[in-house]
Amino acid sequence: MWVRRVLLLMGLVFRSEAAEESSAASPIQLSLGKFKNVWLNETVPTEAVLRNITSNVTVIIFQIHTLHQNVTISFDKNPFINNSGTGVDKGLVSLLRPEQTVCIWYLKNGDTNHVLSTAVVYSYSEKDPIPGGCNLEFNLDIDPNIYLEYDMAATHIKFAPANLGYTRGTNPPLCDSGPHQDSRLRLYYDIYQYFLPENDLSEKTFVSHMRKMSEVESIRAHGIKILTLTSQDKTDLYFSSLPGQGVIYNVVVRDPHWNTSAAYVPVHTYACSLSASVDNCFLGRKLSTKIFFTALAVFGLFVCFLGHRFWKTGLFFMGFIVLAFFFFIAITRSSVLSYDADLGLAALAGVIGGVLLVAYWWRFGSVILCMLIVGLVLGFFVASTVFFTPLGDYKVFQDDAVFWVTFCCVALMVPIIFVGCPRILNILACGIIGSYTIILATACYMYTSLSYIVTDLLRRILNDNFKKAYTSVPFQSNDLILLAVWGMLAVGGITVQLRRERREAPFPPHPYRIWKRERERRVTNILDPSHHVPPLRERVHNKLSQIKDFFRKEQPAGERTPLLL
């Protein structure tokens, strides 16, 4: 009896496994322009089928997208290098033969047991350009994919040039011959960028927004057009990396002769890893970064409201910023130390810089030099803010000479404008720079685009490819709130200091001269009680005598005589 039950259970297991394999191997029916969620198995390729293709369609672009797991798509069950592609955003171009009404593709997951992916197909006619139709760099004969690489500073995308459309069964136009108006040289490429919602790394959000960047009209309606390339331009671009912020890129190729367009396969990135166990998108900034900028924010908040009243504290704050900034750049470019070590050494250098600036003021009392440093700090921040705007994306500023000359001119304008009112300059610097440290500290715990005002300047200095990058960033609800907080803190700090200091001297008197004058007065004025103060050696000896008397045993009062025997 028990043997029969075991055999029956084994039969049920075998039948369930066979049914599961059969269901996994059953083809997926696709429709033009409609996204379909597909679960991919690691071992069994999934077949995707598009039927009932009309005769006016000459090209089909099949594409599949996943959040972070790689998938393989191919024209054959056994993929090889020239008929397949592997990645998170991949597509294939099918050139239809005469009378062809069915297209078949094969999907396979290569990372884990099951992967949720989203597939869609688009069709184009004979007058529409063919994305990637003149590929000479990548493996596929016709490659509609956008290839993306990123690091902490820049994101690099590149794609193959397109070709003109043609009817079924005819030879494609040659890619590198013919007059300008009769070849692919007449095509234009519009580069679009789309930002996903801030602090949202969910798969549901990714899929819903990827649909907005897959079809030509939707791309134009929702995407941000960055620039337009001609066929003579290089088809590779650099963008500023935004770790933790989702970005989708796509390219729309236009044929001005027929007034037609076609879209490449969109590609997305978070500029960080969603699957790594360490340093992933969910862990945020490093502990050393949080400690450094949180401490700086506490110090900056004090300087924002009381920086001019506590003059030496404000000087220390500015000296700290200057030397820490330049020392971090120097050791990062010249050493092989870790990031934590670089940041720690920069903080130590900043402390030394603050102490040196305060010591210089105490010894020489030069308001001019101190205000020059303060003005340059504010000027550099103003210049960074100017290039943070869309003005910084102009192609002319990709030249280092033009960029740095313009940057320095803007930075020097601030101390030049306020040369006649140094007190106002110092209060403005304390209010604006001190309040901005709150934004930097907030960026250690949540994403905000405002932190890139100074981060982009660091990237420009430390990364050679960043000069080619377009530095557009999203400006969403978190940024609006933080911008309002930053504005209120800056205006509040400046107002409080201006009202507090309006009846005071512009700057405190020279401390070294005051000390020297007091010392001369004590020596020459015998009526001054401080003139009769004993020397330091005698005062120390008196203090030690008092301490010694404190521990000495008290002698009894009265007269005592020894007992006579």
PDB file of C-alpha atoms in Angstrom, residues 354-458:
ATOM      1  CA  GLY A 354      41.537  77.577  10.598  1.00  0.00           C
ATOM      2  CA  VAL A 355      44.091  77.887  13.392  1.00  0.00           C
ATOM      3  CA  LEU A 356      46.626  79.528  11.072  1.00  0.00           C
ATOM      4  CA  LEU A 357      44.110  82.110   9.863  1.00  0.00           C
ATOM      5  CA  VAL A 358      43.103  82.992  13.432  1.00  0.00           C
ATOM      6  CA  ALA A 359      46.775  83.174  14.475  1.00  0.00           C
ATOM      7  CA  TYR A 360      47.518  85.457  11.534  1.00  0.00           C
ATOM      8  CA  TRP A 361      44.700  87.776  12.583  1.00  0.00           C
ATOM      9  CA  TRP A 362      45.844  87.800  16.201  1.00  0.00           C
ATOM     10  CA  ARG A 363      49.443  88.609  15.296  1.00  0.00           C
ATOM     11  CA  PHE A 364      49.075  91.001  12.360  1.00  0.00           C
ATOM     12  CA  GLY A 365      45.436  92.069  12.484  1.00  0.00           C
ATOM     13  CA  SER A 366      45.137  92.443   8.709  1.00  0.00           C
ATOM     14  CA  VAL A 367      41.424  92.773   7.928  1.00  0.00           C
ATOM     15  CA  ILE A 368      42.205  93.116   4.207  1.00  0.00           C
ATOM     16  CA  LEU A 369      43.773  89.672   3.813  1.00  0.00           C
ATOM     17  CA  CYS A 370      41.167  87.991   6.020  1.00  0.00           C
ATOM     18  CA  MET A 371      38.348  89.570   4.025  1.00  0.00           C
ATOM     19  CA  LEU A 372      40.022  88.566   0.777  1.00  0.00           C
ATOM     20  CA  ILE A 373      39.921  84.919   1.879  1.00  0.00           C
ATOM     21  CA  VAL A 374      36.318  85.231   3.080  1.00  0.00           C
ATOM     22  CA  GLY A 375      35.325  86.937  -0.188  1.00  0.00           C
ATOM     23  CA  LEU A 376      36.999  84.259  -2.282  1.00  0.00           C
ATOM     24  CA  VAL A 377      35.134  81.514  -0.386  1.00  0.00           C
ATOM     25  CA  LEU A 378      31.831  83.246  -1.117  1.00  0.00           C
ATOM     26  CA  GLY A 379      32.939  84.016  -4.685  1.00  0.00           C
ATOM     27  CA  PHE A 380      33.801  80.389  -5.409  1.00  0.00           C
ATOM     28  CA  PHE A 381      30.415  79.345  -4.091  1.00  0.00           C
ATOM     29  CA  VAL A 382      28.628  81.926  -6.255  1.00  0.00           C
ATOM     30  CA  ALA A 383      30.582  80.780  -9.326  1.00  0.00           C
ATOM     31  CA  SER A 384      29.728  77.143  -8.567  1.00  0.00           C
ATOM     32  CA  THR A 385      26.061  78.095  -8.318  1.00  0.00           C
ATOM     33  CA  VAL A 386      26.193  79.877 -11.677  1.00  0.00           C
ATOM     34  CA  PHE A 387      27.649  76.803 -13.403  1.00  0.00           C
ATOM     35  CA  PHE A 388      25.157  74.580 -11.587  1.00  0.00           C
ATOM     36  CA  THR A 389      22.404  76.240 -13.622  1.00  0.00           C
ATOM     37  CA  PRO A 390      21.732  75.297 -17.291  1.00  0.00           C
ATOM     38  CA  LEU A 391      24.363  77.889 -18.222  1.00  0.00           C
ATOM     39  CA  GLY A 392      27.014  75.338 -17.255  1.00  0.00           C
ATOM     40  CA  ASP A 393      25.819  72.906 -19.944  1.00  0.00           C
ATOM     41  CA  TYR A 394      26.850  75.150 -22.832  1.00  0.00           C
ATOM     42  CA  LYS A 395      29.367  73.320 -24.972  1.00  0.00           C
ATOM     43  CA  VAL A 396      31.848  76.202 -24.885  1.00  0.00           C
ATOM     44  CA  PHE A 397      32.512  75.487 -21.200  1.00  0.00           C
ATOM     45  CA  GLN A 398      33.738  71.982 -21.997  1.00  0.00           C
ATOM     46  CA  ASP A 399      37.037  73.684 -22.798  1.00  0.00           C
ATOM     47  CA  ASP A 400      39.063  73.890 -19.583  1.00  0.00           C
ATOM     48  CA  ALA A 401      40.622  77.263 -20.391  1.00  0.00           C
ATOM     49  CA  VAL A 402      37.257  78.929 -21.069  1.00  0.00           C
ATOM     50  CA  PHE A 403      35.671  77.331 -18.006  1.00  0.00           C
ATOM     51  CA  TRP A 404      38.342  78.261 -15.483  1.00  0.00           C
ATOM     52  CA  VAL A 405      38.851  81.798 -16.765  1.00  0.00           C
ATOM     53  CA  THR A 406      35.108  82.419 -16.570  1.00  0.00           C
ATOM     54  CA  PHE A 407      34.868  80.712 -13.190  1.00  0.00           C
ATOM     55  CA  CYS A 408      37.681  82.789 -11.672  1.00  0.00           C
ATOM     56  CA  CYS A 409      36.246  86.024 -13.073  1.00  0.00           C
ATOM     57  CA  VAL A 410      32.877  85.316 -11.451  1.00  0.00           C
ATOM     58  CA  ALA A 411      34.572  84.333  -8.174  1.00  0.00           C
ATOM     59  CA  LEU A 412      36.679  87.527  -8.078  1.00  0.00           C
ATOM     60  CA  MET A 413      33.642  89.721  -8.710  1.00  0.00           C
ATOM     61  CA  VAL A 414      32.387  89.140  -5.162  1.00  0.00           C
ATOM     62  CA  PRO A 415      35.351  90.565  -3.201  1.00  0.00           C
ATOM     63  CA  ILE A 416      35.680  93.377  -5.773  1.00  0.00           C
ATOM     64  CA  ILE A 417      32.040  94.437  -5.363  1.00  0.00           C
ATOM     65  CA  PHE A 418      32.219  94.427  -1.551  1.00  0.00           C
ATOM     66  CA  VAL A 419      35.696  95.937  -1.226  1.00  0.00           C
ATOM     67  CA  GLY A 420      34.212  99.077   0.378  1.00  0.00           C
ATOM     68  CA  CYS A 421      31.985  97.268   2.909  1.00  0.00           C
ATOM     69  CA  PRO A 422      33.889  94.321   4.399  1.00  0.00           C
ATOM     70  CA  ARG A 423      31.487  93.877   7.326  1.00  0.00           C
ATOM     71  CA  ILE A 424      28.566  93.219   4.979  1.00  0.00           C
ATOM     72  CA  LEU A 425      30.766  90.845   2.968  1.00  0.00           C
ATOM     73  CA  ASN A 426      31.631  88.852   6.088  1.00  0.00           C
ATOM     74  CA  ILE A 427      28.016  88.666   7.243  1.00  0.00           C
ATOM     75  CA  LEU A 428      26.843  87.557   3.799  1.00  0.00           C
ATOM     76  CA  ALA A 429      29.533  84.868   3.667  1.00  0.00           C
ATOM     77  CA  CYS A 430      28.677  83.596   7.145  1.00  0.00           C
ATOM     78  CA  GLY A 431      24.944  83.490   6.399  1.00  0.00           C
ATOM     79  CA  ILE A 432      25.121  81.855   2.954  1.00  0.00           C
ATOM     80  CA  ILE A 433      28.018  79.433   3.475  1.00  0.00           C
ATOM     81  CA  GLY A 434      26.993  78.532   7.022  1.00  0.00           C
ATOM     82  CA  SER A 435      23.407  77.740   6.004  1.00  0.00           C
ATOM     83  CA  TYR A 436      24.550  75.688   2.985  1.00  0.00           C
ATOM     84  CA  THR A 437      26.326  73.245   5.294  1.00  0.00           C
ATOM     85  CA  ILE A 438      22.839  72.153   6.421  1.00  0.00           C
ATOM     86  CA  ILE A 439      22.120  71.107   2.825  1.00  0.00           C
ATOM     87  CA  LEU A 440      25.365  69.126   2.647  1.00  0.00           C
ATOM     88  CA  ALA A 441      24.553  67.344   5.908  1.00  0.00           C
ATOM     89  CA  THR A 442      21.038  66.528   4.684  1.00  0.00           C
ATOM     90  CA  ALA A 443      22.479  65.020   1.487  1.00  0.00           C
ATOM     91  CA  CYS A 444      24.261  62.405   3.633  1.00  0.00           C
ATOM     92  CA  TYR A 445      20.902  60.940   4.675  1.00  0.00           C
ATOM     93  CA  MET A 446      18.632  61.552   1.672  1.00  0.00           C
ATOM     94  CA  TYR A 447      19.007  62.519  -1.979  1.00  0.00           C
ATOM     95  CA  THR A 448      18.995  66.203  -2.881  1.00  0.00           C
ATOM     96  CA  SER A 449      20.212  67.834  -6.070  1.00  0.00           C
ATOM     97  CA  LEU A 450      21.363  70.959  -4.190  1.00  0.00           C
ATOM     98  CA  SER A 451      24.426  69.128  -2.887  1.00  0.00           C
ATOM     99  CA  TYR A 452      25.829  69.032  -6.435  1.00  0.00           C
ATOM    100  CA  ILE A 453      26.457  72.800  -6.391  1.00  0.00           C
ATOM    101  CA  VAL A 454      29.886  72.136  -4.879  1.00  0.00           C
ATOM    102  CA  THR A 455      30.153  68.431  -5.736  1.00  0.00           C
ATOM    103  CA  ASP A 456      30.213  69.172  -9.476  1.00  0.00           C
ATOM    104  CA  LEU A 457      33.159  71.527  -8.969  1.00  0.00           C
ATOM    105  CA  LEU A 458      35.067  68.774  -7.160  1.00  0.00           C
TER     106      LEU A 458
END
